[in-house]
Coordinates of N, CA and C and ligand atoms in Angstrom, one line a residue:
M905 N 1.1 -0.9 0.0 CA -0.2 -0.3 0.0 C 1.2 1.3 0.0
S906 N 0.9 2.1 -1.1 CA 1.6 3.2 -1.0 C 0.8 4.7 -0.7
K907 N -0.6 4.7 -0.9 CA -1.3 5.4 -0.4 C -2.9 5.1 0.3
V908 N -3.3 5.5 0.8 CA -4.5 5.5 1.6 C -5.8 6.1 1.1
T909 N -6.7 5.3 0.2 CA -7.7 5.8 -0.4 C -8.9 5.2 0.3
P910 N -10.0 6.1 0.4 CA -11.4 5.4 1.3 C -11.8 4.3 0.6
D911 N -11.7 3.8 -0.5 CA -12.3 2.6 -1.1 C -11.6 1.4 -0.4
L912 N -10.6 1.6 0.1 CA -9.6 0.3 0.7 C -10.5 -0.2 2.0
F913 N -11.5 0.7 2.4 CA -11.8 0.2 3.8 C -13.5 0.1 3.5
E914 N -14.0 0.4 2.5 CA -15.6 0.3 2.1 C -16.5 -0.9 2.6
V915 N -15.6 -1.9 2.3 CA -16.4 -3.3 2.5 C -17.0 -3.1 4.1
L916 N -16.2 -2.3 4.7 CA -16.6 -2.4 6.3 C -18.4 -1.6 6.4
N917 N -18.2 -0.8 5.5 CA -19.7 -0.2 6.0 C -20.2 0.5 6.9
D918 N -19.1 1.5 7.3 CA -18.9 1.9 8.9 C -18.1 2.9 8.4
P919 N -18.9 4.1 8.3 CA -17.8 5.6 8.2 C -17.0 5.8 9.4
K920 N -17.4 5.6 10.7 CA -16.4 5.7 11.6 C -15.3 4.8 11.7
A921 N -15.4 3.7 11.6 CA -14.3 2.8 11.7 C -13.5 2.9 10.6
E922 N -13.9 3.2 9.2 CA -13.2 3.5 8.1 C -12.4 4.6 8.1
A923 N -13.0 5.8 9.0 CA -12.1 6.8 9.0 C -11.0 6.8 9.9
V924 N -11.2 5.9 11.2 CA -10.1 5.8 12.1 C -9.1 4.8 11.4
L925 N -9.4 3.8 10.7 CA -8.3 2.9 9.7 C -7.4 3.8 8.7
A926 N -8.4 4.8 8.1 CA -7.6 5.6 7.0 C -6.5 6.4 8.2
K927 N -6.9 6.9 8.8 CA -6.1 7.6 10.1 C -4.9 6.9 10.3
L928 N -4.7 5.9 11.2 CA -3.9 4.9 11.5 C -2.9 4.3 10.4
Y929 N -3.5 4.1 9.1 CA -2.7 3.5 8.0 C -1.9 4.5 7.4
K930 N -2.4 5.5 7.7 CA -1.6 7.1 7.2 C -0.4 7.2 8.3
A931 N -0.6 7.0 9.6 CA 0.4 7.3 10.2 C 1.6 5.8 10.5
A932 N 1.1 5.0 10.0 CA 1.6 3.7 9.6 C 3.0 3.9 8.7
L933 N 2.1 4.3 7.4 CA 2.8 4.8 6.4 C 4.2 5.6 6.7
K934 N 3.8 6.6 7.4 CA 4.9 7.3 7.8 C 6.1 6.7 8.1
Q935 N 6.0 5.5 8.9 CA 6.9 4.6 9.6 C 7.8 3.6 8.3
G936 N 7.3 3.9 7.0 CA 7.7 3.2 5.8 C 9.2 2.9 5.8
W937 N 9.8 4.3 5.8 CA 11.2 4.4 5.1 C 11.7 3.7 6.3
A938 N 11.6 3.9 8.1 CA 12.1 3.3 9.0 C 12.3 1.6 8.6
M939 N 10.9 1.1 8.3 CA 10.8 -0.3 8.1 C 11.5 -0.7 6.9
V940 N 11.9 0.0 5.7 CA 12.5 -0.4 4.6 C 14.1 -0.5 5.2
F941 N 14.7 0.6 5.7 CA 15.9 0.5 6.3 C 16.2 -0.6 7.0
H942 N 15.5 -1.1 8.1 CA 15.6 -1.8 8.8 C 15.4 -3.4 8.0
F943 N 14.7 -3.4 7.0 CA 14.5 -4.5 6.6 C 15.6 -4.9 5.4
L944 N 16.4 -3.7 5.0 CA 16.8 -3.9 3.7 C 18.2 -4.9 3.7
P945 N 18.9 -4.8 4.8 CA 19.9 -5.8 4.6 C 19.2 -7.1 4.8
K946 N 18.0 -7.4 5.3 CA 17.8 -8.5 5.5 C 16.9 -9.1 4.4
A947 N 17.0 -8.3 3.0 CA 15.8 -8.5 1.8 C 15.8 -10.0 1.4
F948 N 17.2 -10.4 1.5 CA 17.6 -11.9 0.6 C 16.8 -12.6 1.6
K949 N 17.1 -12.7 2.9 CA 16.3 -13.6 3.8 C 14.7 -13.5 3.8
L950 N 14.3 -12.3 3.9 CA 12.7 -11.9 3.8 C 12.0 -12.3 2.6
L951 N 12.7 -12.3 1.5 CA 12.1 -13.0 0.3 C 12.9 -14.3 -0.1
G952 N 13.7 -14.9 0.8 CA 13.8 -16.3 0.4 C 13.3 -17.2 1.4
K953 N 14.2 -17.5 2.2 CA 13.8 -18.7 3.1 C 13.5 -18.2 4.5
G954 N 13.3 -16.5 4.8 CA 12.7 -16.2 5.7 C 13.8 -15.9 6.9
I955 N 13.2 -15.0 7.7 CA 14.1 -14.3 8.8 C 13.9 -15.2 10.2
D956 N 14.8 -15.7 11.1 CA 14.6 -16.1 11.8 C 14.2 -15.2 13.0
W957 N 13.0 -15.1 13.9 CA 12.7 -13.8 14.8 C 13.9 -13.6 15.7
K958 N 14.6 -14.6 16.3 CA 15.8 -14.4 17.4 C 16.8 -13.6 17.1
T959 N 16.9 -13.3 15.6 CA 18.0 -12.2 15.0 C 17.3 -11.0 15.3
E960 N 16.3 -10.8 15.5 CA 15.5 -9.4 15.4 C 15.7 -8.7 16.6
N961 N 15.7 -7.2 16.7 CA 15.7 -6.5 17.9 C 14.3 -6.0 18.2
E962 N 13.7 -6.6 19.5 CA 12.3 -6.4 19.6 C 12.3 -5.0 20.0
K963 N 13.1 -4.3 20.4 CA 13.2 -2.7 20.5 C 12.8 -1.8 19.5
F964 N 13.1 -2.5 18.4 CA 12.9 -1.4 17.0 C 11.3 -1.2 17.0
Y965 N 10.7 -2.4 17.3 CA 8.9 -2.5 17.2 C 8.1 -1.9 17.8
D966 N 8.9 -1.2 19.1 CA 8.0 -0.6 20.1 C 7.1 0.5 19.8
D967 N 7.4 1.1 18.9 CA 6.5 2.1 18.5 C 6.1 2.1 17.3
K968 N 6.2 0.6 16.4 CA 5.9 0.4 15.0 C 4.6 -0.2 15.1
Y969 N 3.6 0.2 14.2 CA 2.5 -0.2 13.8 C 2.4 -1.8 13.3
I970 N 3.3 -2.1 12.7 CA 3.5 -3.3 11.8 C 2.3 -4.0 11.2
P971 N 1.1 -3.2 10.7 CA -0.1 -3.9 10.7 C -0.4 -4.8 9.7
I972 N -1.5 -5.4 9.6 CA -1.9 -6.0 8.3 C -2.3 -5.3 7.1
V973 N -2.1 -5.6 5.9 CA -2.6 -4.4 5.2 C -3.9 -4.4 4.8
P974 N -5.0 -3.4 4.1 CA -6.0 -3.4 4.0 C -6.7 -4.7 2.9
A975 N -5.8 -5.3 2.0 CA -6.4 -6.1 1.6 C -6.5 -7.8 2.5
Q976 N -5.7 -7.8 3.5 CA -5.9 -9.0 4.5 C -6.7 -8.5 5.1
G977 N -7.2 -7.4 6.1 CA -8.1 -6.8 6.9 C -9.7 -7.0 6.3
T978 N -9.7 -6.9 4.9 CA -10.9 -7.0 4.1 C -11.3 -8.7 4.2
F979 N -9.9 -9.1 3.8 CA -10.3 -11.1 3.8 C -10.4 -11.2 5.2
L980 N -10.3 -10.9 6.1 CA -10.4 -11.3 7.5 C -11.7 -11.0 8.1
Y981 N -12.3 -9.7 7.7 CA -13.6 -9.3 8.0 C -14.7 -10.4 7.1
I982 N -14.4 -10.5 5.8 CA -15.4 -11.3 5.1 C -14.9 -12.7 5.4
Q983 N -14.2 -13.3 6.1 CA -14.1 -14.5 6.3 C -14.9 -14.5 7.8
A984 N -14.7 -13.6 8.6 CA -15.4 -13.8 10.3 C -16.7 -13.6 9.7
R985 N -17.3 -12.8 8.9 CA -18.4 -13.0 8.6 C -19.2 -14.1 7.9
A986 N -18.3 -14.6 7.2 CA -18.9 -15.9 6.4 C -18.9 -17.0 7.5
L987 N -18.0 -17.1 8.4 CA -18.0 -18.0 9.4 C -19.6 -17.5 10.6
N988 N -19.7 -16.5 10.5 CA -20.8 -15.7 11.6 C -20.2 -16.4 13.0
A989 N -18.9 -15.6 12.9 CA -17.9 -15.9 14.2 C -18.3 -15.1 15.4
K990 N -18.7 -15.6 16.2 CA -19.2 -14.8 17.6 C -18.1 -14.8 18.5
C991 N -17.3 -15.8 18.5 CA -16.1 -15.5 19.3 C -14.4 -15.3 18.6
I992 N -14.1 -14.3 18.8 CA -12.6 -14.0 17.9 C -11.8 -13.5 18.8
L993 N -10.6 -14.8 18.7 CA -9.4 -14.3 19.3 C -8.3 -13.6 18.5
E994 N -7.5 -12.6 19.1 CA -6.3 -12.1 18.5 C -4.9 -12.2 19.4
F995 N -4.1 -12.3 18.9 CA -2.5 -12.1 19.5 C -1.9 -11.1 18.7
G996 N -1.8 -10.2 19.3 CA -1.1 -9.4 18.8 C -2.2 -7.9 18.5
T997 N -2.2 -6.9 19.4 CA -3.1 -6.1 19.0 C -2.6 -4.7 18.4
S998 N -1.2 -4.6 18.7 CA -0.4 -3.4 18.4 C -1.1 -2.2 18.6
Y999 N -1.5 -1.3 17.7 CA -2.5 0.0 17.7 C -3.9 -0.2 17.5
G1000 N -4.4 -1.6 17.1 CA -5.6 -1.7 17.0 C -6.2 -1.9 15.6
I1001 N -5.2 -1.7 14.7 CA -5.7 -1.9 13.1 C -6.4 -3.1 12.9
S1002 N -5.9 -4.2 13.0 CA -6.3 -5.3 12.7 C -7.7 -5.7 13.6
T1003 N -7.5 -5.0 15.0 CA -8.7 -5.6 15.6 C -9.9 -4.5 15.6
I1004 N -9.8 -3.7 14.5 CA -11.0 -3.0 14.0 C -11.6 -3.6 13.0
Y1005 N -10.8 -4.1 12.2 CA -11.7 -5.2 11.3 C -12.5 -6.2 11.8
L1006 N -11.5 -7.0 12.8 CA -12.2 -8.0 13.5 C -13.4 -7.8 14.6
A1007 N -13.4 -6.6 14.9 CA -14.5 -6.0 15.8 C -15.9 -5.7 14.8
K1008 N -15.6 -4.9 14.1 CA -16.6 -4.8 13.3 C -17.2 -5.9 12.7
A1009 N -16.5 -7.3 12.4 CA -17.1 -8.6 12.2 C -18.1 -8.9 13.3
A1010 N -17.3 -9.1 14.4 CA -18.1 -9.2 15.8 C -19.4 -8.5 16.3
K1011 N -19.4 -7.1 15.8 CA -20.5 -6.4 16.2 C -21.6 -6.9 15.1
D1012 N -21.2 -7.1 14.0 CA -22.2 -7.4 12.5 C -22.6 -8.8 12.9
N1013 N -21.7 -9.8 13.6 CA -22.3 -11.2 14.1 C -23.0 -11.2 15.2
G1014 N -22.8 -10.1 15.9 CA -23.7 -10.5 17.1 C -22.6 -11.1 18.4
G1015 N -21.3 -10.7 18.1 CA -19.9 -11.5 19.0 C -19.4 -10.8 19.6
K1016 N -17.9 -11.0 20.0 CA -16.9 -10.2 20.7 C -15.4 -10.8 20.2
V1017 N -14.4 -9.9 20.6 CA -13.7 -10.0 20.3 C -12.6 -10.0 21.2
I1018 N -11.6 -11.1 21.7 CA -10.6 -10.8 22.9 C -9.0 -10.7 21.8
T1019 N -8.5 -9.5 22.7 CA -7.1 -9.3 21.7 C -6.0 -9.1 23.0
T1020 N -4.8 -9.7 22.6 CA -4.0 -9.3 23.9 C -2.5 -8.5 23.1
E1021 N -2.0 -7.9 23.8 CA -1.0 -6.8 23.7 C 0.0 -6.6 24.7
Y1022 N 1.1 -6.9 24.6 CA 2.2 -7.0 26.1 C 2.5 -5.4 26.1
L1023 N 2.9 -4.5 25.4 CA 3.3 -3.4 25.5 C 2.1 -2.3 25.9
T1024 N 2.4 -1.7 27.1 CA 1.3 -0.9 27.9 C 0.8 0.2 26.9
H1025 N 1.5 0.8 26.4 CA 1.5 2.3 25.6 C 0.5 1.8 24.1
K1026 N 0.9 0.4 23.7 CA -0.2 0.1 22.5 C -1.2 -0.3 22.8
A1027 N -1.4 -0.9 23.9 CA -2.7 -1.3 24.2 C -3.7 -0.3 24.5
S1028 N -3.0 0.7 25.6 CA -3.8 2.0 25.7 C -4.5 2.9 24.5
I1029 N -3.3 2.8 23.5 CA -3.9 3.3 22.5 C -4.9 2.6 21.4
A1030 N -4.7 1.5 21.6 CA -5.4 0.5 20.8 C -6.9 0.8 21.3
G1031 N -7.2 0.6 22.6 CA -8.4 1.0 23.1 C -8.9 2.6 22.8
K1032 N -8.4 3.2 22.7 CA -8.7 4.7 22.3 C -9.3 4.6 21.0
N1033 N -8.4 4.3 20.2 CA -8.8 3.9 18.3 C -10.1 3.2 18.2
L1034 N -10.2 2.1 19.3 CA -11.4 1.3 18.9 C -12.6 2.2 19.6
E1035 N -12.3 2.9 20.7 CA -13.3 3.7 20.9 C -13.7 4.6 20.0
E1036 N -12.9 5.6 19.4 CA -13.3 6.3 18.2 C -13.8 5.7 17.2
A1037 N -13.6 4.5 17.0 CA -14.3 3.6 15.8 C -15.6 3.4 16.2
G1038 N -16.1 3.7 17.2 CA -17.3 3.0 17.9 C -17.5 1.5 17.9
L1039 N -16.2 0.7 18.3 CA -16.3 -0.6 18.4 C -15.8 -1.1 19.9
S1040 N -15.4 -0.3 20.9 CA -14.7 -0.5 22.0 C -15.9 -1.8 22.9
G1041 N -17.1 -1.6 22.6 CA -18.1 -2.6 23.4 C -17.9 -4.0 22.7
Y1042 N -17.1 -4.0 21.7 CA -16.9 -5.4 21.2 C -15.7 -6.1 21.3
V1043 N -14.8 -5.6 22.2 CA -13.9 -6.0 22.3 C -13.1 -5.8 23.7
E1044 N -12.4 -7.0 24.4 CA -11.9 -7.1 25.2 C -9.9 -7.1 25.1
I1045 N -9.5 -6.0 25.5 CA -8.1 -5.8 25.4 C -7.6 -6.6 26.7
R1046 N -6.6 -7.7 26.5 CA -6.1 -8.0 27.6 C -4.8 -7.5 27.4
E1047 N -4.3 -6.6 28.6 CA -2.7 -6.3 28.3 C -2.0 -7.1 29.1
G1048 N -0.8 -7.5 28.5 CA 0.1 -8.5 29.2 C 0.6 -9.7 28.2
D1049 N 1.5 -10.6 28.4 CA 2.0 -11.3 27.8 C 1.2 -12.7 27.4
A1050 N 0.6 -12.6 26.1 CA -0.4 -13.7 25.6 C 0.0 -15.1 26.5
R1051 N 1.1 -15.6 26.9 CA 1.3 -16.7 27.3 C 0.4 -16.7 28.8
E1052 N 0.1 -15.7 29.3 CA -0.6 -15.5 30.7 C -1.9 -15.0 30.3
T1053 N -2.3 -14.4 29.2 CA -3.4 -13.6 29.4 C -4.5 -14.8 28.7
L1054 N -3.8 -15.4 27.6 CA -4.8 -16.1 27.3 C -5.2 -17.9 27.8
K1055 N -4.4 -17.9 28.9 CA -4.6 -19.0 30.0 C -6.0 -19.2 30.4
N1056 N -6.3 -20.4 30.4 CA -7.7 -20.5 31.0 C -8.9 -19.6 30.3
L1057 N -9.0 -19.7 28.8 CA -10.0 -19.0 28.3 C -11.1 -19.9 28.9
D1058 N -12.2 -18.6 28.7 CA -13.8 -19.7 29.2 C -14.8 -19.3 28.2
V1059 N -13.9 -19.3 27.0 CA -14.9 -19.3 25.9 C -14.7 -20.5 24.7
E1060 N -15.3 -20.7 23.7 CA -15.1 -21.8 22.4 C -14.7 -20.7 21.5
L1061 N -13.8 -20.7 20.4 CA -13.2 -19.9 19.7 C -13.7 -20.4 17.8
D1062 N -14.5 -19.2 17.4 CA -14.6 -19.4 16.1 C -13.4 -19.0 15.1
F1063 N -12.8 -17.8 15.6 CA -11.8 -17.3 14.5 C -10.9 -16.6 15.3
V1064 N -9.7 -17.1 14.6 CA -8.4 -16.7 15.5 C -7.4 -15.9 14.5
L1065 N -6.8 -15.0 14.9 CA -5.8 -14.4 14.0 C -4.8 -14.2 14.9
L1066 N -3.7 -14.9 14.5 CA -2.1 -14.8 15.5 C -1.5 -14.2 14.9
D1067 N -1.1 -12.8 15.4 CA -0.1 -12.0 14.6 C 0.9 -10.9 15.5
G1068 N 1.0 -12.1 16.5 CA 2.2 -11.6 17.7 C 3.3 -11.9 17.1
W1069 N 4.6 -12.0 17.8 CA 6.2 -12.5 17.4 C 5.6 -13.7 16.9
P1070 N 6.4 -13.8 15.7 CA 6.5 -15.1 15.1 C 6.9 -16.4 15.9
D1071 N 7.9 -16.4 16.4 CA 8.2 -17.3 17.6 C 7.4 -17.6 18.6
L1072 N 6.4 -17.2 18.8 CA 5.3 -17.6 19.8 C 3.8 -17.8 18.8
V1073 N 4.0 -17.8 18.0 CA 2.8 -18.4 17.1 C 2.4 -19.7 17.8
F1074 N 3.3 -20.7 17.5 CA 3.0 -22.4 17.9 C 2.6 -22.1 19.8
P1075 N 3.8 -21.6 20.4 CA 3.2 -21.8 22.0 C 1.6 -21.2 22.2
V1076 N 1.5 -20.2 21.4 CA 0.1 -19.4 21.9 C -1.1 -20.4 21.0
F1077 N -0.5 -20.7 20.0 CA -1.7 -21.7 19.2 C -2.2 -22.8 20.6
K1078 N -0.9 -23.5 20.6 CA -1.1 -24.9 21.7 C -2.0 -24.3 22.7
L1079 N -1.4 -23.3 23.4 CA -2.6 -22.7 24.6 C -4.0 -22.8 24.7
I1080 N -4.1 -22.2 23.0 CA -5.5 -21.9 22.8 C -6.0 -23.0 21.8
E1081 N -5.4 -24.0 21.9 CA -5.9 -25.2 21.0 C -7.2 -25.7 21.4
P1082 N -7.3 -26.1 22.8 CA -8.3 -26.4 23.7 C -9.9 -25.9 23.3
K1083 N -9.8 -24.5 23.0 CA -10.6 -23.9 23.0 C -11.3 -23.6 21.8
L1084 N -10.7 -24.4 20.7 CA -11.2 -24.2 19.1 C -12.3 -25.2 18.9
K1085 N -13.4 -24.7 18.2 CA -14.3 -25.0 17.8 C -14.3 -26.0 16.6
K1086 N -14.6 -27.2 16.3 CA -14.6 -27.8 15.0 C -15.3 -26.6 14.1
G1087 N -14.4 -26.4 12.9 CA -14.8 -25.8 12.2 C -14.0 -23.9 12.3
A1088 N -13.4 -23.9 13.1 CA -12.8 -22.8 13.5 C -11.6 -22.4 12.6
V1089 N -11.5 -21.1 12.3 CA -10.6 -20.8 11.0 C -9.3 -20.1 12.1
I1090 N -8.0 -20.5 11.6 CA -7.2 -19.7 12.2 C -6.4 -19.2 11.2
A1091 N -6.0 -17.8 11.3 CA -5.2 -17.1 10.4 C -3.8 -16.8 10.9
V1092 N -2.7 -16.8 10.6 CA -1.4 -16.3 11.0 C -0.8 -15.9 10.0
D1093 N -0.6 -14.7 10.3 CA 0.3 -13.4 9.2 C 1.7 -13.6 9.2
D1094 N 2.3 -13.5 8.0 CA 3.6 -13.4 7.6 C 4.1 -14.6 7.7
V1095 N 3.7 -15.7 7.2 CA 4.4 -17.1 7.7 C 5.5 -17.1 6.5
E1096 N 5.5 -16.5 5.3 CA 6.8 -16.5 4.6 C 8.0 -15.9 5.1
G1097 N 7.5 -14.4 5.6 CA 8.7 -13.5 5.9 C 9.5 -14.2 6.7
F1098 N 8.8 -14.8 8.0 CA 9.4 -15.3 9.2 C 9.2 -16.9 9.6
K1099 N 9.5 -17.4 8.3 CA 9.2 -19.1 8.3 C 9.9 -19.6 9.3
P1100 N 11.4 -19.4 9.4 CA 12.1 -20.3 10.5 C 11.3 -20.4 11.6
S1101 N 10.9 -19.3 12.3 CA 10.2 -19.0 13.3 C 8.7 -19.7 13.9
M1102 N 8.4 -20.0 12.3 CA 6.7 -20.6 12.3 C 6.9 -22.1 11.9
Q1103 N 8.0 -22.5 11.5 CA 7.8 -23.9 11.0 C 7.5 -24.9 11.8
D1104 N 7.7 -25.2 13.1 CA 7.0 -25.8 13.9 C 5.2 -25.5 13.8
Y1105 N 4.7 -24.6 13.6 CA 3.4 -24.4 13.7 C 2.8 -25.1 12.3
L1106 N 3.9 -24.5 11.3 CA 3.1 -25.1 9.9 C 3.3 -26.4 10.3
N1107 N 4.2 -27.2 10.3 CA 4.4 -28.7 10.2 C 3.4 -29.2 11.2
Y1108 N 2.8 -28.7 12.0 CA 1.5 -29.4 13.2 C 0.2 -29.0 12.5
V1109 N 0.1 -27.9 11.7 CA -1.2 -27.7 10.9 C -1.4 -28.5 10.0
R1110 N -0.1 -28.6 9.1 CA -0.4 -29.2 7.6 C -0.3 -30.7 7.8
N1111 N -0.4 -31.5 9.2 CA -0.3 -32.8 9.5 C -1.5 -33.0 9.7
P1112 N -2.2 -33.9 8.6 CA -3.6 -34.1 8.8 C -4.2 -35.1 10.0
E1113 N -3.1 -35.6 10.3 CA -3.6 -36.4 11.9 C -3.7 -35.5 12.7
N1114 N -3.4 -34.3 12.6 CA -3.6 -33.4 13.6 C -5.0 -32.8 13.8
G1115 N -5.8 -33.1 12.5 CA -6.9 -32.4 12.5 C -7.2 -31.0 11.9
Y1116 N -6.3 -30.6 11.0 CA -6.4 -29.5 10.1 C -6.2 -29.7 9.0
I1117 N -7.0 -28.6 8.1 CA -6.4 -28.5 6.7 C -5.7 -27.0 6.7
S1118 N -4.6 -26.9 6.0 CA -3.8 -25.6 5.9 C -3.2 -25.3 4.7
T1119 N -3.4 -23.9 4.6 CA -2.4 -23.8 3.4 C -1.9 -22.1 3.2
T1120 N -1.1 -21.7 2.8 CA -0.8 -20.4 2.4 C -1.6 -19.8 1.3
I1121 N -2.3 -18.6 1.9 CA -2.7 -18.0 1.1 C -2.3 -16.5 0.7
K1122 N -2.9 -15.9 -0.1 CA -1.8 -14.4 -0.2 C -2.8 -13.2 -0.6
P1123 N -3.7 -12.8 0.3 CA -4.5 -11.5 0.1 C -3.4 -10.2 0.1
H1124 N -2.4 -10.6 0.3 CA -0.9 -9.7 0.5 C 0.2 -10.7 0.3
K1125 N 0.8 -10.3 1.6 CA 1.9 -11.6 2.0 C 1.5 -12.6 2.7
G1126 N 2.2 -13.6 2.5 CA 1.8 -15.0 2.5 C 0.8 -15.1 4.0
M1127 N 0.0 -15.6 4.1 CA -0.9 -15.9 5.5 C -1.5 -17.1 5.5
E1128 N -0.8 -18.0 6.6 CA -1.6 -19.0 6.7 C -3.0 -19.3 7.2
L1129 N -3.9 -20.1 6.6 CA -5.1 -20.4 6.6 C -5.6 -21.6 7.1
T1130 N -6.0 -22.0 8.4 CA -6.3 -23.2 8.7 C -7.6 -23.9 9.1
V1131 N -8.2 -24.7 9.0 CA -9.4 -25.3 9.4 C -9.5 -26.1 10.4
K1132 N -9.5 -26.5 11.3 CA -10.1 -27.5 12.3 C -11.0 -28.4 12.0
V1133 N -10.9 -29.3 11.4 CA -12.0 -30.4 10.5 C -12.5 -31.4 11.3
K1134 N -11.6 -31.6 12.9 CA -11.8 -32.9 13.5 C -12.4 -32.4 15.0
Ligands
SAM1297 C1 2.8 -7.1 14.0 S1 2.2 -6.7 15.4 C2 0.3 -6.9 15.5 C3 0.0 -6.0 14.2 C4 -1.7 -6.1 14.5 N1 -2.1 -7.2 14.4 C5 -2.1 -4.9 13.4 O1 -2.6 -5.9 12.2 O2 -2.4 -3.7 13.5 C6 2.6 -7.7 17.0 C7 2.5 -7.1 18.3 O3 2.4 -8.3 19.0 C8 2.6 -7.8 20.3 N2 3.5 -8.7 21.1 C9 4.4 -9.8 20.9 N3 4.7 -10.7 21.7 C10 3.6 -10.6 22.5 C11 3.1 -11.4 23.5 N4 3.8 -12.3 24.1 N5 2.0 -10.8 24.4 C12 1.2 -10.2 23.6 N6 1.6 -9.2 22.7 C13 2.9 -9.5 22.1 C14 3.9 -6.8 19.8 O4 4.3 -5.6 20.8 C15 3.0 -6.2 18.7 O5 2.1 -4.9 19.1

């Protein structure tokens, strides 16, 4: 995405949420050069076998949006609507861009989103962004480490977006796995760029003996889409 235009968000049919998304994506675009310079030395890995998250400096991301792109948000919104997902879980809120798409689906489906973010300032700003979008009533933000905040969930999950740090995707998935309904869909962002850190997850969900069907789809950069079938 090189430019933010209103048509990117019109699928939501919600002027308030669309205006907040436009504002947030514009702010994210301003971080574009910092992201380019960060990834330039690793471009071969990023486009080849992928980057091992262990080699990343997490501090660099403290103020970064690193959002899903609008095409992915549109895809997630439509997928959650198609499933009539009432209970949606997200790992990795950041400033709330993806959460807005999920929250609008939850609102339209008569459900709610649980999302978790361990950086206090991001969780707090995400809360304000959701409020401005008119969607805070459909979201519970759990501030803290997902490995703690998602323990003992007392809900059954229809739809999940795993978009926290790549090396935690599999541990967080295993934590929430007992709560997945049959037919639940799990989307994981960036499975190609950070493949070495998500290979454990990919091996698990692509092994039919574990009860899933799974493949990488590309509403933009590679996103793994998994359905619990058993
Ligand atoms: C790629 S960003 C999420 C982007 C967001 N989904 C969006 O599209 O706008 C990943 C986020 O996960 C958060 N995160 C990383 N590890 C976490 C953990 N253990 N528990 C909770 N949040 C975590 C990071 O602070 C970061 O904000």
